[in-house]
Tab-separated table of C-alpha atoms in Angstrom:
chain	number	residue	atom	x	y	z
X	1	UNK	CA	9.741	-19.958	-14.199
X	2	UNK	CA	8.155	-16.682	-13.010
X	3	UNK	CA	10.395	-13.649	-12.709
X	4	UNK	CA	10.986	-13.146	-8.992
X	5	UNK	CA	12.945	-10.462	-7.227
X	6	UNK	CA	14.730	-11.645	-4.102
X	7	UNK	CA	16.579	-9.741	-1.472
X	8	UNK	CA	18.278	-10.580	1.761
X	9	UNK	CA	16.509	-9.370	4.878
X	10	UNK	CA	18.954	-6.659	5.882
X	11	UNK	CA	17.417	-3.368	6.961
X	12	UNK	CA	16.494	-1.020	4.112
X	13	UNK	CA	19.287	1.544	3.697
X	14	UNK	CA	18.555	5.084	4.822
X	15	UNK	CA	19.507	6.315	1.345
X	16	UNK	CA	17.196	3.913	-0.534
X	17	UNK	CA	16.166	5.476	-3.868
X	18	UNK	CA	12.613	6.796	-4.014
X	19	UNK	CA	12.241	6.896	-7.800
X	20	UNK	CA	11.754	3.413	-9.229
X	21	UNK	CA	13.145	2.977	-12.734
X	22	UNK	CA	11.097	0.296	-14.486
X	23	UNK	CA	12.546	-1.633	-17.412
X	24	UNK	CA	10.219	-3.665	-19.612
X	25	UNK	CA	11.572	-6.367	-21.898
X	26	UNK	CA	11.614	-5.408	-25.586
X	27	UNK	CA	9.269	-8.316	-26.310
X	28	UNK	CA	6.658	-7.184	-23.749
X	29	UNK	CA	4.344	-4.193	-23.432
X	30	UNK	CA	4.151	-4.416	-19.632
X	31	UNK	CA	6.065	-5.888	-16.698
X	32	UNK	CA	4.779	-8.790	-14.561
X	33	UNK	CA	6.839	-9.615	-11.485
X	34	UNK	CA	6.658	-11.843	-8.418
X	35	UNK	CA	8.315	-10.197	-5.414
X	36	UNK	CA	9.571	-11.497	-2.105
X	37	UNK	CA	9.427	-9.201	0.923
X	38	UNK	CA	11.438	-7.296	1.928
X	39	UNK	CA	13.693	-6.128	-0.880
X	40	UNK	CA	15.276	-2.796	-1.737
X	41	UNK	CA	12.346	-1.368	-3.718
X	42	UNK	CA	9.865	-1.908	-0.892
X	43	UNK	CA	9.979	1.767	0.045
X	44	UNK	CA	7.812	4.877	-0.291
X	45	UNK	CA	8.339	5.247	-4.042
X	46	UNK	CA	6.807	6.595	-7.222
X	47	UNK	CA	7.194	6.114	-10.963
X	48	UNK	CA	5.424	7.361	-14.102
X	49	UNK	CA	4.123	3.872	-14.902
X	50	UNK	CA	0.813	2.607	-13.521
X	51	UNK	CA	1.022	-0.302	-11.085
X	52	UNK	CA	-1.499	-3.060	-10.415
X	53	UNK	CA	-0.469	-4.667	-7.133
X	54	UNK	CA	-1.695	-7.886	-5.534
X	55	UNK	CA	-0.779	-8.805	-1.956
X	56	UNK	CA	-0.837	-12.608	-2.013
X	57	UNK	CA	-0.012	-13.249	1.633
X	58	UNK	CA	0.623	-11.518	4.980
X	59	UNK	CA	-0.938	-8.321	6.292
X	60	UNK	CA	0.260	-4.820	7.028
X	61	UNK	CA	-0.130	-1.116	6.391
X	62	UNK	CA	-0.849	0.306	2.945
X	63	UNK	CA	0.298	3.845	2.115
X	64	UNK	CA	-1.057	5.347	-1.120
X	65	UNK	CA	-0.762	9.099	-1.400
X	66	UNK	CA	-2.302	10.450	1.801
X	67	UNK	CA	-4.227	7.226	2.445
X	68	UNK	CA	-3.255	4.965	5.341
X	69	UNK	CA	-5.066	1.652	5.566
X	70	UNK	CA	-4.539	-2.014	6.187
X	71	UNK	CA	-4.185	-4.934	3.828
X	72	UNK	CA	-4.473	-8.684	4.023
X	73	UNK	CA	-4.170	-11.547	1.525
X	74	UNK	CA	-5.998	-10.759	-1.705
X	75	UNK	CA	-5.661	-6.968	-1.417
X	76	UNK	CA	-5.751	-5.681	-5.019
X	77	UNK	CA	-4.955	-2.088	-5.984
X	78	UNK	CA	-3.980	0.063	-8.926
X	79	UNK	CA	-1.812	3.139	-8.416
X	80	UNK	CA	-1.531	5.798	-11.113
X	81	UNK	CA	1.693	7.337	-12.344
X	82	UNK	CA	3.449	9.724	-9.967
X	83	UNK	CA	1.471	8.677	-6.881
X	84	UNK	CA	3.792	7.596	-4.011
X	85	UNK	CA	2.945	4.254	-2.453
X	86	UNK	CA	4.198	1.482	-0.177
X	87	UNK	CA	2.923	-1.744	1.392
X	88	UNK	CA	4.618	-2.445	4.730
X	89	UNK	CA	4.642	-5.722	6.663
X	90	UNK	CA	6.279	-5.982	10.072
X	91	UNK	CA	8.887	-8.753	9.780
X	92	UNK	CA	11.345	-10.202	12.233
X	93	UNK	CA	15.106	-9.870	11.611
X	94	UNK	CA	16.051	-12.413	8.979
X	95	UNK	CA	12.441	-13.127	8.017
X	96	UNK	CA	11.594	-13.384	4.303
X	97	UNK	CA	8.049	-13.653	2.935
X	98	UNK	CA	8.469	-15.456	-0.366
X	99	UNK	CA	6.178	-14.337	-3.167
X	100	UNK	CA	4.289	-11.802	-1.054
X	101	UNK	CA	3.452	-9.583	-4.042
X	102	UNK	CA	2.533	-9.796	-7.697
X	103	UNK	CA	3.324	-6.512	-9.415
X	104	UNK	CA	2.168	-5.480	-12.889
X	105	UNK	CA	3.485	-2.180	-14.263
X	106	UNK	CA	2.613	-0.544	-17.574
X	107	UNK	CA	3.077	2.738	-19.410
X	108	UNK	CA	-0.349	4.382	-20.007
X	109	UNK	CA	1.046	6.314	-22.968
X	110	UNK	CA	1.527	3.038	-24.821
X	111	UNK	CA	-2.183	2.376	-24.483
X	112	UNK	CA	-3.092	5.904	-25.496
X	113	UNK	CA	-0.688	5.778	-28.428
X	114	UNK	CA	-2.230	2.533	-29.645
X	115	UNK	CA	-5.800	3.831	-29.513
X	116	UNK	CA	-5.490	5.202	-33.056
X	117	UNK	CA	-5.217	1.646	-34.342
X	118	UNK	CA	-7.303	0.059	-31.593
X	119	UNK	CA	-10.047	2.592	-30.804
X	120	UNK	CA	-11.540	0.348	-28.096
X	121	UNK	CA	-8.597	1.325	-25.896
X	122	UNK	CA	-10.064	4.821	-25.590
X	123	UNK	CA	-12.697	3.344	-23.291
X	124	UNK	CA	-9.965	3.006	-20.648
X	125	UNK	CA	-9.419	6.752	-20.287
X	126	UNK	CA	-11.883	7.331	-17.398
X	127	UNK	CA	-10.327	4.376	-15.578
X	128	UNK	CA	-6.824	5.758	-16.074
X	129	UNK	CA	-7.975	9.092	-14.662
X	130	UNK	CA	-9.527	7.455	-11.585
X	131	UNK	CA	-6.364	5.440	-11.005
X	132	UNK	CA	-4.343	8.617	-10.469
X	133	UNK	CA	-5.818	8.665	-6.948
X	134	UNK	CA	-5.248	4.947	-6.388
X	135	UNK	CA	-8.053	2.377	-6.303
X	136	UNK	CA	-8.632	-0.691	-4.149
X	137	UNK	CA	-10.972	-3.418	-5.398
X	138	UNK	CA	-13.247	-5.674	-3.395
X	139	UNK	CA	-15.846	-8.375	-3.820
X	140	UNK	CA	-15.866	-10.604	-6.875
X	141	UNK	CA	-13.726	-8.117	-8.786
X	142	UNK	CA	-10.849	-8.565	-6.330
X	143	UNK	CA	-11.178	-12.356	-6.514
X	144	UNK	CA	-11.325	-12.452	-10.319
X	145	UNK	CA	-8.527	-9.890	-10.644
X	146	UNK	CA	-6.280	-11.859	-8.294
X	147	UNK	CA	-6.915	-15.054	-10.254
X	148	UNK	CA	-5.946	-13.314	-13.500
X	149	UNK	CA	-2.772	-11.921	-11.927
X	150	UNK	CA	-1.795	-15.417	-10.777
X	151	UNK	CA	-2.485	-17.059	-14.158
X	152	UNK	CA	-0.461	-14.442	-16.009
X	153	UNK	CA	2.667	-15.829	-14.362
X	154	UNK	CA	2.091	-19.176	-16.073
X	155	UNK	CA	1.995	-17.892	-19.660
X	156	UNK	CA	3.887	-15.532	-21.964
X	157	UNK	CA	3.496	-13.628	-25.222
X	158	UNK	CA	0.024	-13.164	-26.652
X	159	UNK	CA	-1.580	-15.324	-23.966
X	160	UNK	CA	-0.257	-13.028	-21.228
X	161	UNK	CA	-1.199	-9.917	-23.220
X	162	UNK	CA	-4.756	-11.240	-23.647
X	163	UNK	CA	-5.042	-11.651	-19.878
X	164	UNK	CA	-3.646	-8.142	-19.386
X	165	UNK	CA	-6.426	-6.677	-21.527
X	166	UNK	CA	-8.976	-8.851	-19.712
X	167	UNK	CA	-7.686	-7.528	-16.384
X	168	UNK	CA	-7.871	-3.910	-17.537
X	169	UNK	CA	-11.431	-4.444	-18.776
X	170	UNK	CA	-12.419	-6.034	-15.461
X	171	UNK	CA	-10.985	-3.204	-13.349
X	172	UNK	CA	-12.214	-0.453	-15.670
X	173	UNK	CA	-15.852	-1.582	-15.752
X	174	UNK	CA	-16.471	-2.631	-12.159
X	175	UNK	CA	-18.156	-0.599	-9.455
X	176	UNK	CA	-16.530	-2.698	-6.710
X	177	UNK	CA	-13.805	-0.232	-5.817
X	178	UNK	CA	-12.903	2.646	-3.534
X	179	UNK	CA	-10.658	5.604	-4.276
X	180	UNK	CA	-7.719	5.975	-1.908
X	181	UNK	CA	-5.817	9.258	-2.055
X	182	UNK	CA	-7.367	12.706	-1.807
X	183	UNK	CA	-7.750	14.631	-5.083
X	184	UNK	CA	-5.671	17.565	-3.805
X	185	UNK	CA	-2.715	15.484	-2.581
X	186	UNK	CA	0.413	16.935	-4.197
X	187	UNK	CA	3.714	15.846	-2.619
X	188	UNK	CA	7.181	17.124	-3.429
X	189	UNK	CA	8.616	14.441	-5.712
X	190	UNK	CA	12.296	15.372	-5.658
X	191	UNK	CA	14.675	12.667	-4.479
X	192	UNK	CA	15.780	14.461	-1.292
X	193	UNK	CA	12.222	15.093	-0.083
X	194	UNK	CA	11.107	11.546	-0.754
X	195	UNK	CA	14.154	10.164	1.007
X	196	UNK	CA	13.301	12.192	4.129
X	197	UNK	CA	9.681	11.033	3.945
X	198	UNK	CA	10.756	7.408	3.552
X	199	UNK	CA	13.098	7.578	6.543
X	200	UNK	CA	10.421	9.287	8.638
X	201	UNK	CA	7.717	6.776	7.690
X	202	UNK	CA	10.043	3.867	8.414
X	203	UNK	CA	10.931	5.291	11.818
X	204	UNK	CA	7.295	5.922	12.726
X	205	UNK	CA	6.266	2.429	11.665
X	206	UNK	CA	8.991	0.909	13.829
X	207	UNK	CA	8.304	3.083	16.904
X	208	UNK	CA	4.614	4.086	16.804
X	209	UNK	CA	3.881	2.202	20.045
X	210	UNK	CA	6.424	4.319	21.920
X	211	UNK	CA	6.083	7.830	23.327
X	212	UNK	CA	6.808	9.605	20.037
X	213	UNK	CA	7.518	13.321	20.096
X	214	UNK	CA	7.394	15.562	17.045
X	215	UNK	CA	10.637	17.403	17.967
X	216	UNK	CA	12.526	14.101	18.188
X	217	UNK	CA	11.425	12.937	14.731
X	218	UNK	CA	12.047	16.418	13.304
X	219	UNK	CA	15.593	16.254	14.629
X	220	UNK	CA	16.101	12.893	12.928
X	221	UNK	CA	14.978	14.538	9.674
X	222	UNK	CA	17.379	17.450	10.249
X	223	UNK	CA	14.581	20.030	10.432
X	224	UNK	CA	13.052	22.386	12.942
X	225	UNK	CA	9.792	21.260	14.519
X	226	UNK	CA	7.646	23.725	12.555
X	227	UNK	CA	9.392	23.032	9.230
X	228	UNK	CA	9.085	19.270	9.641
X	229	UNK	CA	5.426	19.544	10.641
X	230	UNK	CA	4.613	21.457	7.416
X	231	UNK	CA	6.852	19.179	5.345
X	232	UNK	CA	5.257	16.000	6.726
X	233	UNK	CA	1.733	17.302	6.143
X	234	UNK	CA	2.581	18.334	2.585
X	235	UNK	CA	4.211	15.049	1.607
X	236	UNK	CA	2.023	12.494	3.384
X	237	UNK	CA	-1.299	14.316	3.458
X	238	UNK	CA	-1.570	13.658	7.208
X	239	UNK	CA	-0.450	15.600	10.222
X	240	UNK	CA	2.219	13.953	12.356
X	241	UNK	CA	-0.273	13.161	15.140
X	242	UNK	CA	-2.915	11.816	12.737
X	243	UNK	CA	-0.368	9.539	11.060
X	244	UNK	CA	0.774	8.091	14.389
X	245	UNK	CA	-2.839	7.629	15.507
X	246	UNK	CA	-3.714	5.736	12.329
X	247	UNK	CA	-0.768	3.383	12.800
X	248	UNK	CA	-1.706	2.745	16.433
X	249	UNK	CA	-5.349	2.067	15.595
X	250	UNK	CA	-4.334	-0.242	12.737
X	251	UNK	CA	-2.282	-2.321	15.171
X	252	UNK	CA	-5.114	-2.250	17.705
X	253	UNK	CA	-7.510	-3.646	15.102
X	254	UNK	CA	-5.122	-6.504	14.361
X	255	UNK	CA	-4.776	-7.374	18.043
X	256	UNK	CA	-8.519	-7.141	18.636
X	257	UNK	CA	-9.285	-9.424	15.695
X	258	UNK	CA	-6.434	-11.911	16.002
X	259	UNK	CA	-5.807	-12.280	19.750
X	260	UNK	CA	-7.569	-12.546	23.094
X	261	UNK	CA	-5.394	-9.872	24.700
X	262	UNK	CA	-7.523	-7.729	27.046
X	263	UNK	CA	-8.526	-4.395	25.549
X	264	UNK	CA	-6.838	-2.482	28.356
X	265	UNK	CA	-3.537	-4.218	27.571
X	266	UNK	CA	-3.959	-3.523	23.846
X	267	UNK	CA	-4.428	0.160	24.659
X	268	UNK	CA	-0.977	0.371	26.249
X	269	UNK	CA	0.698	-1.984	23.752
X	270	UNK	CA	-0.151	0.285	20.798
X	271	UNK	CA	1.044	3.464	22.521
X	272	UNK	CA	-1.933	5.034	24.293
X	273	UNK	CA	-1.354	6.228	27.837
X	274	UNK	CA	-4.910	5.740	29.107
X	275	UNK	CA	-7.971	3.727	28.112
X	276	UNK	CA	-10.252	6.764	27.775
X	277	UNK	CA	-8.119	8.326	25.019
X	278	UNK	CA	-7.854	4.960	23.290
X	279	UNK	CA	-11.611	4.342	23.334
X	280	UNK	CA	-12.332	7.870	22.145
X	281	UNK	CA	-9.839	7.650	19.246
X	282	UNK	CA	-11.087	4.198	18.241
X	283	UNK	CA	-14.717	5.281	18.262
X	284	UNK	CA	-13.923	8.375	16.196
X	285	UNK	CA	-12.048	6.303	13.595
X	286	UNK	CA	-14.194	3.160	13.357
X	287	UNK	CA	-17.601	4.398	14.589
X	288	UNK	CA	-17.701	1.611	17.177
X	289	UNK	CA	-16.016	0.689	20.429
X	290	UNK	CA	-13.030	-1.698	20.576
X	291	UNK	CA	-15.209	-4.371	22.210
X	292	UNK	CA	-17.804	-4.061	19.430
X	293	UNK	CA	-15.045	-4.302	16.823
X	294	UNK	CA	-13.717	-7.490	18.429
X	295	UNK	CA	-17.206	-9.022	18.560
X	296	UNK	CA	-17.885	-8.153	14.906
X	297	UNK	CA	-14.514	-9.589	13.845
X	298	UNK	CA	-15.312	-12.883	15.602
X	299	UNK	CA	-18.742	-13.017	13.956
X	300	UNK	CA	-17.216	-12.531	10.506
X	301	UNK	CA	-14.621	-15.222	11.186
X	302	UNK	CA	-17.379	-17.649	12.228
X	303	UNK	CA	-19.376	-16.874	9.083
X	304	UNK	CA	-16.341	-17.576	6.855
X	305	UNK	CA	-15.749	-20.892	8.614
């Protein structure tokens, strides 16, 4: 039976820990885990271990360092040690997404320490350096990587370790990837700061379609407006307004691709007060109009079918 973490669907506590302590079995050199969503470690968190993360089902917002993007089934990433990250899906009260994630976590120093006996492991060093910014994989690499992650849950011991090395080789040698976080992103990684960031990000994700005001969110964080603005920029890599805009445009993209809701209605549903501002923000972000985005999404869906 695969190792699965379950949690009830109660709201994540406001004091959820930001540092994830990872324990690997004495008989294993890395951790493989199947996670339901949500559970208590689904927060803006960091750890010294590297994490290879596969989203098996659902969609949502991915936060890696100062990167904000969207994910769907098959989204495969690696996040280097010390880089804060989170994958957020909007769920209804009481909803549980079983087996949403496969998580693989490993200590890079174990690999480096073993390179004296296994010199081939030194070839991974450039890959480990790239991963410190977070990487997302696409194309055949994402498909093959996802298949390996799935098969690893069916085996143990040397068979699983062989697949682990095969996965590392696949991800280290491909050119089908994009870097996520900016090279100069350097958040404050103390527990108090990360807790404030987590609470702020959770609040913004839950209320981005409303008339959000910086002073209101600053007050929730217990800070002055100017202090919170600097703090938020430092620890997320985005200004408050840019972060809210990215969340609104992410939701707009989902509605454009998945529904027939009129574009004017989508504009107001995601939090914009007028269609001109919405069209201008969408064009700036996606280099096309909302109507063009919807048309392209339909064309891609037809091609897949």
